[in-house]
Amino acid sequence: MTEATTHPARRPRGSAPPRAATPLRVAASAYAREGGLTAHSTFHDWYAEAGERAFARVERVPLDELDGWETDPGTGNLRHHTGGFFTVEGLEVRMPAGAVPAWSQPIINQPEVGVLGILVKEFDGVLHCLMQAKVEPGNANGVQISPTVQATRSNYTRVHGGRPVPYLDLFRDPGPRGPLVDVRQSEQGSAFHHKRNRNMVVEADGDVEVHDGFRWLTLGQLHRLLAEDDLINMDARTVLSCLPFAHEELAREFGPPADAFRAALFRSCDPYAEARHPMSAVLSWITEARTRTVVRARRVPLAGLPGWHRTPERISHSTGAFFDVIGVRVEAGGREVARWSQPMIEPHGTGVVAFLTRSIDGVLHVLMNARVEAGYIDVVELAPTVQCTPASYEHLPRSARPRFLDEVEHPDPARVRFHSVLSEEGGRFHHARNRYLIVDTDLDVPPDDPDYRWMTAHQLVELLRHSHYLNIQARSLVACLQSLLMPGEPAPTAERKVRT
Amino acid sequence: MTEATTHPARRPRGSAPPRAATPLRVAASAYAREGGLTAHSTFHDWYAEAGERAFARVERVPLDELDGWETDPGTGNLRHHTGGFFTVEGLEVRMPAGAVPAWSQPIINQPEVGVLGILVKEFDGVLHCLMQAKVEPGNANGVQISPTVQATRSNYTRVHGGRPVPYLDLFRDPGPRGPLVDVRQSEQGSAFHHKRNRNMVVEADGDVEVHDGFRWLTLGQLHRLLAEDDLINMDARTVLSCLPFAHEELAREFGPPADAFRAALFRSCDPYAEARHPMSAVLSWITEARTRTVVRARRVPLAGLPGWHRTPERISHSTGAFFDVIGVRVEAGGREVARWSQPMIEPHGTGVVAFLTRSIDGVLHVLMNARVEAGYIDVVELAPTVQCTPASYEHLPRSARPRFLDEVEHPDPARVRFHSVLSEEGGRFHHARNRYLIVDTDLDVPPDDPDYRWMTAHQLVELLRHSHYLNIQARSLVACLQSLLMPGEPAPTAERKVRT
């Protein structure tokens, strides 16, 4: 028998990615951990140099002294004098069945859908991603690795004039074969009201000029860099998570791997592998959660928001928990220097975002949580097993303490498969950092647990083709899970201290 | 070679329906066009008898004389004195890029998600659907064939006491294998603000008592009945449309059919058949349409709505077009008599809802339209090729006349594959009827037409697993398209006049 007949290329065309082997091309790029056009050994030199050239000076200023921003005299909302960008308003939330049945909070209202896009292109048969070393005012460390394009709708539709966003045209007209990825996804529902961005991956047809501050990196390189703290930014992580990487031929092409965890992960990427719950049951569970849960979120004036008070410097909760709204003045630049002021969200304490994983009949499963956040468009999205800022729960009843938090705060170090501290979006959040963990476990949940389901990697990839199933934190962790597919650095062991 | 090796049962578990062969079980039921438990020859006797026992007397009354309803003195909105059921409010719509860039209209606000459920069970190895002969005040002909359950959220969550809805418990707790179908879908975005219902199909495990007014019917019977005017109600059609019927083994099990149209339809159900656009390109087209289109819909007072005026009997548009809001007093019953009053929507003129289909390389494709309606949750849904009330366009500019309307108003009768007049939901709409057509064509559209795409049946089935991709009219036509799969009555020919 020839190889062609043992492995027929018969696969669903209608439901397949645009090019038959996209997940295999993605995997081949993930395999290239030493890089291609950019040798990995030279990455950090380039990154350090980019950090010197693109700087950001961020200075805290009182909320009343933000250039271009004003407090609405009627509502107390913070808004830009042009009516553009975003507003900070109040949100009144009622969730009768929740541990906390009602609360109020400030929220960022930014209804426009922006574009987060990564341009990809094959060099020597290996897909590369055009990534940008970009400064954001909220980044604790200035420059992080960002998608090719982070554009607002105004950039996208060319409503305003202004400097064109490099490479944006390639996302506006991605050619006849269409994008590899093109899906709107939500952002933090605890801080944003209905915010979402269009996540795109587009393959370049012709030559691409590489501007200052941009580099072609393989997925394997990006996967290595995910393991370093505060390096791959949130926008890059969400776009990477939407790249399809599940395929039944993965093990034949790149495996089978020697260690049991990766072998189970490979099987988890095979659509033919047995899942604890078939997809129809997963979808029904989501439908049930979205139907059962009653959340009433109403935008209200920021002034007089119960439990919150405003000083010249910040808007804070009376308990000191959750987050503050602060003001910053920014001077940033690479080739050109830009100055602006803006409000930002400053969370209190480092969060914990974790997947618990478990091999079920040799197939890796991830424990997903049906999570309600006030700002979601559709009530519930799938979140990581654990997602919280432990400090925020100190003043709440014990019953509000997240399940499984103990397991990820005090894991067996030998079973920690992924661990790094990553930043949330530096354009709106000031020094928002979360410890991202993937921890293998033997724990189980009942198959009809209303809030949790074990799911395969393939099922997550399938849901990521559609909007609003996986939340932003889960998407970051899916990118991290992808990063464990190919053989790389040894997994962290007892020697690498888990900072809890 | 044994059959097992030529047709391996290897199929994606993660993305598969809950039981491996659900689409084949669905097809087997569709094949049983003479019925099973209910011989088809006896159906009409039972239906006529049910129509005599379950009656509805509907009388028009002035809007100010609706028992239990009141006009809000501040807003002019119509509301029930309990705050329950629904309200009739005003909606102000701005769609800058539309043919009509701004308008106002009355809209029904009914935020609760109800349940539309069909109970299925195998008898002699053939799936049967438990259908109800149910009276609705807006039905032109009284009784129509309805799902097992049409329940509001209040019924579902048992918030109120009241008479239990028969069979509802089976949908509240569908057992460990989960429902065959469980997805929230939208309803008419031209009349409802964000209305959606949970569409469910649940398979009964044990014995099921058959109450008065219910019958077990095969899908084949329901498909035959779809061809009769005003018989299968809208709620039944939408649930039927969500039943997965696409499978690569369909032709082997039930075909291949003799006529070219059905042969192309069978191939269209095969996920391995070539589609004009791969699924990722279809999803990208939808993302682009939802991102590009700006619709601002704002609920406003019904009183003083520009262009609309209220008389004692109705709220109408000054042109006489679109629809009226009217009041009715209802006396209806089967075993028990119920009396109530309510506002209803009365459309002007019979609408046209049509799929144009075309065989592309032997695979049937349906021409889908990315359509904006003001009441949709997410801007755009996929609609039939044509969906309009021709009379509504008489006073509008020629540029607003729907594309392809001429093709479906004056088709070659030999190419009309499906044609019947079907009613919209009789609980809110008064005598709302549309001519549903499936017409084969040789027309084409450019592959990058912003508003239309040729799609296979398999792709439609795949999208129907998820919420808010196909609108209610498209879902009705998908049920009609399903009904053409199995050999049945000859297709309508020149002898059956197409009433245009």
PDB file of C-alpha atoms in Angstrom, chain B residues 149-284:
ATOM      1  CA  VAL B 149     -43.729  21.900  23.783  1.00  0.00           C
ATOM      2  CA  GLN B 150     -43.959  25.644  23.314  1.00  0.00           C
ATOM      3  CA  ALA B 151     -43.154  27.048  26.744  1.00  0.00           C
ATOM      4  CA  THR B 152     -42.205  30.422  28.100  1.00  0.00           C
ATOM      5  CA  ARG B 153     -39.350  30.858  30.508  1.00  0.00           C
ATOM      6  CA  SER B 154     -41.886  31.247  33.296  1.00  0.00           C
ATOM      7  CA  ASN B 155     -43.288  27.780  32.494  1.00  0.00           C
ATOM      8  CA  TYR B 156     -39.800  26.443  32.201  1.00  0.00           C
ATOM      9  CA  THR B 157     -38.389  27.729  35.458  1.00  0.00           C
ATOM     10  CA  ARG B 158     -41.673  27.224  37.322  1.00  0.00           C
ATOM     11  CA  VAL B 159     -41.566  30.811  38.548  1.00  0.00           C
ATOM     12  CA  HIS B 160     -45.346  30.914  38.538  1.00  0.00           C
ATOM     13  CA  GLY B 161     -47.639  28.115  39.588  1.00  0.00           C
ATOM     14  CA  GLY B 162     -50.341  27.379  37.073  1.00  0.00           C
ATOM     15  CA  ARG B 163     -51.105  24.339  34.983  1.00  0.00           C
ATOM     16  CA  PRO B 164     -47.923  22.433  34.113  1.00  0.00           C
ATOM     17  CA  VAL B 165     -47.019  22.265  30.432  1.00  0.00           C
ATOM     18  CA  PRO B 166     -47.254  18.624  29.290  1.00  0.00           C
ATOM     19  CA  TYR B 167     -43.904  16.935  28.592  1.00  0.00           C
ATOM     20  CA  LEU B 168     -41.921  19.991  29.710  1.00  0.00           C
ATOM     21  CA  ASP B 169     -40.111  17.978  32.396  1.00  0.00           C
ATOM     22  CA  LEU B 170     -38.515  15.855  29.687  1.00  0.00           C
ATOM     23  CA  PHE B 171     -36.903  18.993  28.265  1.00  0.00           C
ATOM     24  CA  ARG B 172     -35.876  20.296  31.660  1.00  0.00           C
ATOM     25  CA  ASP B 173     -33.941  17.117  32.364  1.00  0.00           C
ATOM     26  CA  PRO B 174     -33.090  15.434  29.061  1.00  0.00           C
ATOM     27  CA  GLY B 175     -31.048  12.614  30.625  1.00  0.00           C
ATOM     28  CA  PRO B 176     -27.350  11.802  30.570  1.00  0.00           C
ATOM     29  CA  ARG B 177     -26.959  11.569  26.783  1.00  0.00           C
ATOM     30  CA  GLY B 178     -28.263  15.105  26.414  1.00  0.00           C
ATOM     31  CA  PRO B 179     -30.547  16.529  23.753  1.00  0.00           C
ATOM     32  CA  LEU B 180     -30.106  15.844  20.047  1.00  0.00           C
ATOM     33  CA  VAL B 181     -30.636  19.556  19.434  1.00  0.00           C
ATOM     34  CA  ASP B 182     -30.269  22.394  21.929  1.00  0.00           C
ATOM     35  CA  VAL B 183     -29.598  25.834  20.495  1.00  0.00           C
ATOM     36  CA  ARG B 184     -31.079  29.291  20.901  1.00  0.00           C
ATOM     37  CA  GLN B 185     -32.282  30.823  17.653  1.00  0.00           C
ATOM     38  CA  SER B 186     -33.668  34.220  16.770  1.00  0.00           C
ATOM     39  CA  GLU B 187     -37.129  35.083  15.521  1.00  0.00           C
ATOM     40  CA  GLN B 188     -38.319  37.836  13.171  1.00  0.00           C
ATOM     41  CA  GLY B 189     -35.929  40.758  13.589  1.00  0.00           C
ATOM     42  CA  SER B 190     -38.385  43.024  11.790  1.00  0.00           C
ATOM     43  CA  ALA B 191     -40.971  42.643  14.555  1.00  0.00           C
ATOM     44  CA  PHE B 192     -39.118  41.485  17.664  1.00  0.00           C
ATOM     45  CA  HIS B 193     -36.385  43.133  19.681  1.00  0.00           C
ATOM     46  CA  HIS B 194     -33.747  40.464  20.411  1.00  0.00           C
ATOM     47  CA  LYS B 195     -36.327  37.668  20.643  1.00  0.00           C
ATOM     48  CA  ARG B 196     -35.014  34.139  20.687  1.00  0.00           C
ATOM     49  CA  ASN B 197     -36.183  30.714  21.657  1.00  0.00           C
ATOM     50  CA  ARG B 198     -34.366  27.611  22.712  1.00  0.00           C
ATOM     51  CA  ASN B 199     -34.849  24.969  20.025  1.00  0.00           C
ATOM     52  CA  MET B 200     -34.624  21.462  21.467  1.00  0.00           C
ATOM     53  CA  VAL B 201     -35.023  17.878  20.302  1.00  0.00           C
ATOM     54  CA  VAL B 202     -34.939  15.326  23.093  1.00  0.00           C
ATOM     55  CA  GLU B 203     -35.137  11.555  22.755  1.00  0.00           C
ATOM     56  CA  ALA B 204     -37.447   9.859  25.261  1.00  0.00           C
ATOM     57  CA  ASP B 205     -35.917   6.995  27.186  1.00  0.00           C
ATOM     58  CA  GLY B 206     -39.025   5.358  28.630  1.00  0.00           C
ATOM     59  CA  ASP B 207     -42.688   5.046  27.797  1.00  0.00           C
ATOM     60  CA  VAL B 208     -44.488   8.234  26.878  1.00  0.00           C
ATOM     61  CA  GLU B 209     -48.170   8.803  27.467  1.00  0.00           C
ATOM     62  CA  VAL B 210     -49.804  10.391  24.450  1.00  0.00           C
ATOM     63  CA  HIS B 211     -52.194  13.142  25.531  1.00  0.00           C
ATOM     64  CA  ASP B 212     -55.209  14.314  23.585  1.00  0.00           C
ATOM     65  CA  GLY B 213     -54.199  16.398  20.613  1.00  0.00           C
ATOM     66  CA  PHE B 214     -50.748  14.778  20.268  1.00  0.00           C
ATOM     67  CA  ARG B 215     -49.574  12.222  17.691  1.00  0.00           C
ATOM     68  CA  TRP B 216     -46.327  10.417  16.880  1.00  0.00           C
ATOM     69  CA  LEU B 217     -45.413  11.317  13.306  1.00  0.00           C
ATOM     70  CA  THR B 218     -42.346  10.358  11.275  1.00  0.00           C
ATOM     71  CA  LEU B 219     -40.195  13.038   9.702  1.00  0.00           C
ATOM     72  CA  GLY B 220     -41.321  11.727   6.319  1.00  0.00           C
ATOM     73  CA  GLN B 221     -44.900  12.536   7.264  1.00  0.00           C
ATOM     74  CA  LEU B 222     -43.946  15.992   8.486  1.00  0.00           C
ATOM     75  CA  HIS B 223     -42.062  16.573   5.259  1.00  0.00           C
ATOM     76  CA  ARG B 224     -45.145  15.682   3.217  1.00  0.00           C
ATOM     77  CA  LEU B 225     -47.245  17.988   5.364  1.00  0.00           C
ATOM     78  CA  LEU B 226     -44.822  20.868   4.826  1.00  0.00           C
ATOM     79  CA  ALA B 227     -45.998  20.898   1.218  1.00  0.00           C
ATOM     80  CA  GLU B 228     -49.560  21.645   2.357  1.00  0.00           C
ATOM     81  CA  ASP B 229     -50.494  25.258   3.020  1.00  0.00           C
ATOM     82  CA  ASP B 230     -50.665  26.521   6.629  1.00  0.00           C
ATOM     83  CA  LEU B 231     -50.216  23.123   8.237  1.00  0.00           C
ATOM     84  CA  ILE B 232     -46.791  22.882   9.922  1.00  0.00           C
ATOM     85  CA  ASN B 233     -46.410  25.884  12.166  1.00  0.00           C
ATOM     86  CA  MET B 234     -43.360  28.108  12.413  1.00  0.00           C
ATOM     87  CA  ASP B 235     -42.198  26.740  15.756  1.00  0.00           C
ATOM     88  CA  ALA B 236     -42.247  23.187  14.397  1.00  0.00           C
ATOM     89  CA  ARG B 237     -40.342  24.278  11.297  1.00  0.00           C
ATOM     90  CA  THR B 238     -37.527  25.955  13.200  1.00  0.00           C
ATOM     91  CA  VAL B 239     -36.994  22.959  15.481  1.00  0.00           C
ATOM     92  CA  LEU B 240     -37.067  20.548  12.537  1.00  0.00           C
ATOM     93  CA  SER B 241     -34.475  22.662  10.734  1.00  0.00           C
ATOM     94  CA  CYS B 242     -31.997  22.161  13.573  1.00  0.00           C
ATOM     95  CA  LEU B 243     -32.046  18.359  13.273  1.00  0.00           C
ATOM     96  CA  PRO B 244     -28.719  17.315  11.751  1.00  0.00           C
ATOM     97  CA  PHE B 245     -29.320  15.593   8.425  1.00  0.00           C
ATOM     98  CA  ALA B 246     -25.938  15.899   6.693  1.00  0.00           C
ATOM     99  CA  HIS B 247     -23.852  12.763   6.536  1.00  0.00           C
ATOM    100  CA  GLU B 248     -21.370  11.234   4.112  1.00  0.00           C
ATOM    101  CA  GLU B 249     -23.165   7.857   4.118  1.00  0.00           C
ATOM    102  CA  LEU B 250     -26.537   9.260   3.093  1.00  0.00           C
ATOM    103  CA  ALA B 251     -26.267   8.262  -0.559  1.00  0.00           C
ATOM    104  CA  ARG B 252     -25.093   4.758   0.318  1.00  0.00           C
ATOM    105  CA  GLU B 253     -27.965   4.253   2.763  1.00  0.00           C
ATOM    106  CA  PHE B 254     -30.791   5.907   0.869  1.00  0.00           C
ATOM    107  CA  GLY B 255     -29.674   6.553  -2.669  1.00  0.00           C
ATOM    108  CA  PRO B 256     -28.328   7.380  -5.026  1.00  0.00           C
ATOM    109  CA  PRO B 257     -31.447   9.092  -6.245  1.00  0.00           C
ATOM    110  CA  ALA B 258     -32.510   8.965  -9.854  1.00  0.00           C
ATOM    111  CA  ASP B 259     -33.243  12.617 -10.520  1.00  0.00           C
ATOM    112  CA  ALA B 260     -30.439  15.136 -10.871  1.00  0.00           C
ATOM    113  CA  PHE B 261     -31.804  17.630  -8.344  1.00  0.00           C
ATOM    114  CA  ARG B 262     -32.017  15.073  -5.525  1.00  0.00           C
ATOM    115  CA  ALA B 263     -28.663  13.585  -6.473  1.00  0.00           C
ATOM    116  CA  ALA B 264     -27.113  17.050  -6.138  1.00  0.00           C
ATOM    117  CA  LEU B 265     -28.947  17.545  -2.830  1.00  0.00           C
ATOM    118  CA  PHE B 266     -27.554  14.244  -1.497  1.00  0.00           C
ATOM    119  CA  ARG B 267     -24.049  15.319  -2.459  1.00  0.00           C
ATOM    120  CA  SER B 268     -24.711  18.670  -0.793  1.00  0.00           C
ATOM    121  CA  CYS B 269     -25.315  16.798   2.466  1.00  0.00           C
ATOM    122  CA  ASP B 270     -21.940  15.063   2.248  1.00  0.00           C
ATOM    123  CA  PRO B 271     -19.350  16.954   4.315  1.00  0.00           C
ATOM    124  CA  TYR B 272     -16.665  15.693   1.925  1.00  0.00           C
ATOM    125  CA  ALA B 273     -18.276  17.209  -1.149  1.00  0.00           C
ATOM    126  CA  GLU B 274     -16.678  20.277  -2.650  1.00  0.00           C
ATOM    127  CA  ALA B 275     -18.246  23.557  -1.539  1.00  0.00           C
ATOM    128  CA  ARG B 276     -17.942  26.761  -3.564  1.00  0.00           C
ATOM    129  CA  HIS B 277     -16.513  28.474  -0.454  1.00  0.00           C
ATOM    130  CA  PRO B 278     -14.769  26.612   2.376  1.00  0.00           C
ATOM    131  CA  MET B 279     -16.342  27.056   5.788  1.00  0.00           C
ATOM    132  CA  SER B 280     -13.610  29.402   6.985  1.00  0.00           C
ATOM    133  CA  ALA B 281     -14.386  31.729   4.068  1.00  0.00           C
ATOM    134  CA  VAL B 282     -18.098  31.607   4.860  1.00  0.00           C
ATOM    135  CA  LEU B 283     -17.394  32.462   8.500  1.00  0.00           C
ATOM    136  CA  SER B 284     -15.104  35.280   7.442  1.00  0.00           C
TER     137      SER B 284
END
